[in-house]
PDB file of C-alpha atoms in Angstrom:
ATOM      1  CA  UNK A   1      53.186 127.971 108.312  1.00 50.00           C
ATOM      2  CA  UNK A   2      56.592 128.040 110.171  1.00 48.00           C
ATOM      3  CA  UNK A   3      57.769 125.024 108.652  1.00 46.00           C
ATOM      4  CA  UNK A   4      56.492 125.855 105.383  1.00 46.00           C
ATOM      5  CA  UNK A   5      59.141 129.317 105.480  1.00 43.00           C
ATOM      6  CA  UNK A   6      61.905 127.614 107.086  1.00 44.00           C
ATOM      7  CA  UNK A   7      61.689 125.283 104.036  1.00 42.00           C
ATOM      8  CA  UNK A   8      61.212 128.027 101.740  1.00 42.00           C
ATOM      9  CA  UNK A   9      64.430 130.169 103.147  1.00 43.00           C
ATOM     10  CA  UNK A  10      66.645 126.435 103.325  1.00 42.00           C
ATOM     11  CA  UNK A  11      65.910 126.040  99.643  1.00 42.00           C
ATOM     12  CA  UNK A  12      66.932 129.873  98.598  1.00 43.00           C
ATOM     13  CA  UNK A  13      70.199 129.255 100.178  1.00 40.00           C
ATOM     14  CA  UNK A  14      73.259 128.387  98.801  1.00 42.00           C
ATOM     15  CA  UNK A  15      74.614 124.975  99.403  1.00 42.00           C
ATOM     16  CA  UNK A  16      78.378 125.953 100.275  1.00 44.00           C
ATOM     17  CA  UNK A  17      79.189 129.662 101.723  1.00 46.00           C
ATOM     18  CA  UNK A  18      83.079 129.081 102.698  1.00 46.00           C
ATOM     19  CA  UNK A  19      85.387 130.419 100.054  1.00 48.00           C
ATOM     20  CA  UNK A  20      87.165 127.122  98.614  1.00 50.00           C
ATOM     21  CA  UNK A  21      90.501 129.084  97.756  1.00 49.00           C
ATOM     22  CA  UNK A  22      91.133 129.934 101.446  1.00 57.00           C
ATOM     23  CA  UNK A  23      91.085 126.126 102.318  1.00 83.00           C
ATOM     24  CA  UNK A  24      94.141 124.033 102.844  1.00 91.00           C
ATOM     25  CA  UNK A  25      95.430 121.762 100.190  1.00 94.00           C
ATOM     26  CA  UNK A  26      95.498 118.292 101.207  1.00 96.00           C
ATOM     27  CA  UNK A  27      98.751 117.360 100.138  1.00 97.00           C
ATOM     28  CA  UNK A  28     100.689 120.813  99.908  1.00 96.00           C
ATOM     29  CA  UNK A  29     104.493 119.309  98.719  1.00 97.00           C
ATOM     30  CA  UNK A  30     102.443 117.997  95.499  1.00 97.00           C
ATOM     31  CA  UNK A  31     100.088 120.904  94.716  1.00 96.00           C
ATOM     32  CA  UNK A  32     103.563 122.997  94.516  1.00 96.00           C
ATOM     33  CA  UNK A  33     105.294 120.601  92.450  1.00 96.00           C
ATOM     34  CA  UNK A  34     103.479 118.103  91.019  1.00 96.00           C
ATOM     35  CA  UNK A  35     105.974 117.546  87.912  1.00 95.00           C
ATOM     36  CA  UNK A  36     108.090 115.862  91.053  1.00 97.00           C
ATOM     37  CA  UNK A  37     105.922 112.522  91.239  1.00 98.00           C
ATOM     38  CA  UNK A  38     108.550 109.517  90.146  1.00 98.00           C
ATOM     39  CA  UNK A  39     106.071 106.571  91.416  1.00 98.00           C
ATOM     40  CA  UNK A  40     102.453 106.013  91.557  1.00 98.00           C
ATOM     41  CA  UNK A  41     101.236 103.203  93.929  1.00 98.00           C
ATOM     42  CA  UNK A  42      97.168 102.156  93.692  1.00 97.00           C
ATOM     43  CA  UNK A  43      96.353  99.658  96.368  1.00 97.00           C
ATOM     44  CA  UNK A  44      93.005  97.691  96.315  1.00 96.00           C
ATOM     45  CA  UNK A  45      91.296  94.272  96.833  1.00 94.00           C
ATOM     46  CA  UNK A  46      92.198  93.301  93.399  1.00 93.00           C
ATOM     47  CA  UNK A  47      96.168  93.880  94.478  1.00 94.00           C
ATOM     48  CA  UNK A  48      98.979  96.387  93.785  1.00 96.00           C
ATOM     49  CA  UNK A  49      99.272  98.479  90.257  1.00 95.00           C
ATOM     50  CA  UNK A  50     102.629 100.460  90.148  1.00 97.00           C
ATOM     51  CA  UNK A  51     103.029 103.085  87.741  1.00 97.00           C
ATOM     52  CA  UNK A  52     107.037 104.630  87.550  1.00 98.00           C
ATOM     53  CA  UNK A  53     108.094 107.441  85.867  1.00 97.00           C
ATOM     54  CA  UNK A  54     111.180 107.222  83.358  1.00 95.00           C
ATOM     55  CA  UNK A  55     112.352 110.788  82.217  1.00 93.00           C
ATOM     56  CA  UNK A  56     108.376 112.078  80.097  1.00 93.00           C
ATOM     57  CA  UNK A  57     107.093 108.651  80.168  1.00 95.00           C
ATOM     58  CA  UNK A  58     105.597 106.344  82.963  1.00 97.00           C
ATOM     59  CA  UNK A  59     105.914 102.341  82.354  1.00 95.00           C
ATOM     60  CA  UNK A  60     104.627  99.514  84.773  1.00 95.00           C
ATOM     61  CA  UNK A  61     106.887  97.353  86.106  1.00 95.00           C
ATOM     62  CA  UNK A  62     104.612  94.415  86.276  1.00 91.00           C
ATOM     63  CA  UNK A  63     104.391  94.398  82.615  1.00 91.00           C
ATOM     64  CA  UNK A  64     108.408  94.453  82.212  1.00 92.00           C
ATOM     65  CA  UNK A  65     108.071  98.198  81.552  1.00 92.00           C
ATOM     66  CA  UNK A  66     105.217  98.427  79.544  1.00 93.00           C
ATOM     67  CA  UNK A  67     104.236 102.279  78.563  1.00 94.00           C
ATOM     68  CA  UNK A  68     101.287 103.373  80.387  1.00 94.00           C
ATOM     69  CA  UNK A  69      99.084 105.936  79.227  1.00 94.00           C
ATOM     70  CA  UNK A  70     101.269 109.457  81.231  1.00 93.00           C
ATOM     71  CA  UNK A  71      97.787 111.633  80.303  1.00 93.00           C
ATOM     72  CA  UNK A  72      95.969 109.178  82.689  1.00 94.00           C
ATOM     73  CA  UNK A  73      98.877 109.659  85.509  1.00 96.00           C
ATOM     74  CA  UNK A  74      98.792 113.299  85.013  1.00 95.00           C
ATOM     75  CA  UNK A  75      95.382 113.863  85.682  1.00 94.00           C
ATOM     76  CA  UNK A  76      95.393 111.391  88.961  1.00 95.00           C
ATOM     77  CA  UNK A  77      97.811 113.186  90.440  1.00 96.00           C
ATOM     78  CA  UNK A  78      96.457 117.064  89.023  1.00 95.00           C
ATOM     79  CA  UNK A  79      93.521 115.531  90.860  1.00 94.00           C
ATOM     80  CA  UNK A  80      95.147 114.760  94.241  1.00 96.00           C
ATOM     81  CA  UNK A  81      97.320 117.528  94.223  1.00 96.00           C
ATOM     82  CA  UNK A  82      94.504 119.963  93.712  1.00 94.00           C
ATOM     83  CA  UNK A  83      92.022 118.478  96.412  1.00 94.00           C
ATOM     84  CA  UNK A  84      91.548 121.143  99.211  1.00 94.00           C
ATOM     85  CA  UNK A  85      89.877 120.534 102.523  1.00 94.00           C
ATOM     86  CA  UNK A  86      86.304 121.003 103.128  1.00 91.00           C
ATOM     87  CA  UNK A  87      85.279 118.982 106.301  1.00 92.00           C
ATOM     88  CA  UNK A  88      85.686 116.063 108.410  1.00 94.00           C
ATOM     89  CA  UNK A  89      82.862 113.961 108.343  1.00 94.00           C
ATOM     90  CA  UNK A  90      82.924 111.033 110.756  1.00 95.00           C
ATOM     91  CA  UNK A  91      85.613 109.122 112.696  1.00 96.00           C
ATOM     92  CA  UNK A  92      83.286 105.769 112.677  1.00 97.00           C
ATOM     93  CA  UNK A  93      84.673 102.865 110.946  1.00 96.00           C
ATOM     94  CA  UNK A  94      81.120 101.553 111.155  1.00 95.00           C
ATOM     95  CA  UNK A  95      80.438 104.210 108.064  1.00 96.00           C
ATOM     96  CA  UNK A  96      83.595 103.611 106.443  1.00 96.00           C
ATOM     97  CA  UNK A  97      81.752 101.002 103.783  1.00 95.00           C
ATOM     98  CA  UNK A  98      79.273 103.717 103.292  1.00 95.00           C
ATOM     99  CA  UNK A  99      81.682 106.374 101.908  1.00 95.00           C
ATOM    100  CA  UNK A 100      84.119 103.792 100.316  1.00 95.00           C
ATOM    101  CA  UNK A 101      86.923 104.776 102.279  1.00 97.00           C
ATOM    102  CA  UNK A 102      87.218 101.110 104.329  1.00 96.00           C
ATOM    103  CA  UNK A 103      90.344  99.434 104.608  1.00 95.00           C
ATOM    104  CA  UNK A 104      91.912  97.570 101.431  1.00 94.00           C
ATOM    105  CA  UNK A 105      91.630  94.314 102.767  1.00 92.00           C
ATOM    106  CA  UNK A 106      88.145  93.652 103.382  1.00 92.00           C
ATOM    107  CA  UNK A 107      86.564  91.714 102.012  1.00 88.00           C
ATOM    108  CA  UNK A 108      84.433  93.530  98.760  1.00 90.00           C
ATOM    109  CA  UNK A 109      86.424  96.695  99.607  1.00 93.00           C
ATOM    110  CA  UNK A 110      85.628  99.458  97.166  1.00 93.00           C
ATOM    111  CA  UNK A 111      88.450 102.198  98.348  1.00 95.00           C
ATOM    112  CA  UNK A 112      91.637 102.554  96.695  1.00 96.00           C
ATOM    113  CA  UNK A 113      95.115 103.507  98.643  1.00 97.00           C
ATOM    114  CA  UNK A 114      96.844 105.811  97.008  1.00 97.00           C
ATOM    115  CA  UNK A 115     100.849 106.670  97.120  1.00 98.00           C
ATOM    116  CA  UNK A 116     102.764 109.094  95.391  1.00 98.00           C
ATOM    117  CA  UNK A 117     106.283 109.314  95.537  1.00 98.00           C
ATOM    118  CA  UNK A 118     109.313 111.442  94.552  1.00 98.00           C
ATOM    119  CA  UNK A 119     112.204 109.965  93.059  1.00 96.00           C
ATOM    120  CA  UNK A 120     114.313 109.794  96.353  1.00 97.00           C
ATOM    121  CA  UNK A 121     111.327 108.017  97.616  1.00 96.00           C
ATOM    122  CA  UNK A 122     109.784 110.802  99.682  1.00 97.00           C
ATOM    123  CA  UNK A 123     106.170 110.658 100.003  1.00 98.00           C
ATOM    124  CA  UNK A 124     103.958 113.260  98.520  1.00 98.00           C
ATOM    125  CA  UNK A 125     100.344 111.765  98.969  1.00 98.00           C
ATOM    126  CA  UNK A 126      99.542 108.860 100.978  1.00 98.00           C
ATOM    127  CA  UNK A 127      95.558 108.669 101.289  1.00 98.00           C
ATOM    128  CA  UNK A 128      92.542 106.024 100.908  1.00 97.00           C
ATOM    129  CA  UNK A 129      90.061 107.350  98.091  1.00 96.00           C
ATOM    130  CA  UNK A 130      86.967 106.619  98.532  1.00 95.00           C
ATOM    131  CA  UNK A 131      83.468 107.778  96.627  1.00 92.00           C
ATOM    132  CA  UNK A 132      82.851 111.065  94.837  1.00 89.00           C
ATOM    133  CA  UNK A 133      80.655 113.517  97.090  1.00 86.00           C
ATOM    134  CA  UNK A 134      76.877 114.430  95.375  1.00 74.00           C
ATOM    135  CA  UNK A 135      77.170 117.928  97.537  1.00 66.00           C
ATOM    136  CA  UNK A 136      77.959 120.922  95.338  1.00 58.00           C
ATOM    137  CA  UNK A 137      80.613 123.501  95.773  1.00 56.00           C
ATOM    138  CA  UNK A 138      80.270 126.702  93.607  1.00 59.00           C
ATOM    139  CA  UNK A 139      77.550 125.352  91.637  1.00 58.00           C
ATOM    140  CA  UNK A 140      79.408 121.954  90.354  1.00 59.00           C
ATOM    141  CA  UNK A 141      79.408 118.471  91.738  1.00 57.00           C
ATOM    142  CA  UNK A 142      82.635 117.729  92.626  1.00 73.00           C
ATOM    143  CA  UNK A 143      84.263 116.031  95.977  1.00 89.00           C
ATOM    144  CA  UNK A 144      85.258 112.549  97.486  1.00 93.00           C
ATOM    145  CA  UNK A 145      85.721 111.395 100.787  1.00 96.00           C
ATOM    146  CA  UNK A 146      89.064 110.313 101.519  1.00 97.00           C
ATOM    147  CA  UNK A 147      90.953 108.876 104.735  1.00 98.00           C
ATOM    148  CA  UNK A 148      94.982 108.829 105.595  1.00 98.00           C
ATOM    149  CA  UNK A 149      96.072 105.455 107.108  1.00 97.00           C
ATOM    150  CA  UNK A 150      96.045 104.405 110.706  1.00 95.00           C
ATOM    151  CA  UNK A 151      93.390 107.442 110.857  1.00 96.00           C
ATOM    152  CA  UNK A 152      89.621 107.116 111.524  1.00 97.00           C
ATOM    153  CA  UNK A 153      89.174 110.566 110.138  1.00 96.00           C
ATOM    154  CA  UNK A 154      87.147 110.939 106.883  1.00 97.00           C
ATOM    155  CA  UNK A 155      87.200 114.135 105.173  1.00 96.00           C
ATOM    156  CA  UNK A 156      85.485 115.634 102.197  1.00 94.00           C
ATOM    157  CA  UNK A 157      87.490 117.392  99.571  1.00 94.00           C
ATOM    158  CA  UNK A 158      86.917 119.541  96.963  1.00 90.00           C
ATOM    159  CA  UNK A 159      87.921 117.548  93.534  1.00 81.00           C
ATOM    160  CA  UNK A 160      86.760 114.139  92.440  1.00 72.00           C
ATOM    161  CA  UNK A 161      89.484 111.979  91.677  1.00 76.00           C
ATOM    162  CA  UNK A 162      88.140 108.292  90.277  1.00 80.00           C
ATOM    163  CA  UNK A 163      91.233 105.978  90.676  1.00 90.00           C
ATOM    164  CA  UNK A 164      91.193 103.303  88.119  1.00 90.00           C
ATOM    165  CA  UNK A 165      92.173  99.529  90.367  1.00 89.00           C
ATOM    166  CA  UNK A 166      93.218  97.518  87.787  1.00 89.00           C
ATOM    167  CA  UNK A 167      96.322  97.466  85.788  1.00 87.00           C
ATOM    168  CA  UNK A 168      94.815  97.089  81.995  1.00 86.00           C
ATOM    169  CA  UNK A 169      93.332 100.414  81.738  1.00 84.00           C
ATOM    170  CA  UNK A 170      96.553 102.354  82.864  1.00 86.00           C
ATOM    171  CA  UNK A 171      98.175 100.329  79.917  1.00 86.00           C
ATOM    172  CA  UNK A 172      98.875 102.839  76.712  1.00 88.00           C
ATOM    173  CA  UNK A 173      96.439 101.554  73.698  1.00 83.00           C
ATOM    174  CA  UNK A 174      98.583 102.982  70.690  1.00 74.00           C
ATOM    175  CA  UNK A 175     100.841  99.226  70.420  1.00 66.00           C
ATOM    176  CA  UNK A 176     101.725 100.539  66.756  1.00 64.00           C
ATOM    177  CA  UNK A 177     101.650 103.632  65.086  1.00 62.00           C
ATOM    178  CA  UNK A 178     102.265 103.622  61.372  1.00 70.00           C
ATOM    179  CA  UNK A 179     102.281 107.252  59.141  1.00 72.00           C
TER     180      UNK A 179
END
């Protein structure tokens, strides 16, 4: 009977209590200015893509300055400049593989390291993304789990922010517009 209400008063609850606007912002310098970003830098087993920012439009340099698509830029870093704080959830690289937030380099790594910088070259993010949370804030699904370098720390954050690896989908797909 005890366990039965204890189960019964768990479920009624809500899943999150804490108030998500009183939380730090993980990277503060971007969340005020996020129109600052000059470089994007996406790290993973499958190697470096660089995305740069000339004047409104962002190019790749491996691709001799190829446009890349800026809406898809945009929204990566809207996403990290909006991620806020929820918890720390373990400091044991044993678990790292579990919430995708292991280092680039081993082997079948799934995590993605993530610099943004300003056009003098200051950083404004610097962060290993790892897998979107299932926990719900507020009623909607929406976190990762993400790690700074040389840190063991993994936190949750509000936001999910999937960071495309590979170079071909950042690419723009309008080659020719004709009226």
């Amino acid at each position: 009977m005890t366990v039965v209400l204890a189960v019964a008063i768990g479920l009624g609850r809500e899943t999150s209590t804490f108030d998500l606007a009183k939380r730090d912002a993980v990277f503060a310098e971007l969340r005020a200015n996020p129109d600052s970003a000059a470089r994007v830098v996406i790290e993973s087993r499958f190697g470096p893509v660089n995305l740069v920012r000339e004047g409104e439009d962002w190019i790749s340099p491996e691709r001799d300055g190829y446009p890349v698509e800026g809406s898809d830029v945009r929204r990566l870093v809207s996403g990290l400049a909006d991620m806020r704080f929820v918890e720390r959830k373990t400091s044991n690289p044993e678990r790292f593989h579990r919430l995708e937030v292991q280092d680039i380099k081993e082997e079948f790594a799934d995590s993605a390291h993530v610099t943004v910088t300003k056009a003098d070259g200051g950083v404004l993010a610097d962060v290993i993304v790892g897998r979107p949370s299932a926990r719900f804030f507020e009623g909607r699904s929406s976190g990762t789990y993400i790690r700074f370098p040389g840190t063991n720390d993994v936190w949750l954050v509000t936001g999910v922010t999937n960071v495309q690896t590979r170079l071909v989908p950042w690419l723009a797909r309008t080659i020719v517009s004709v009226p």
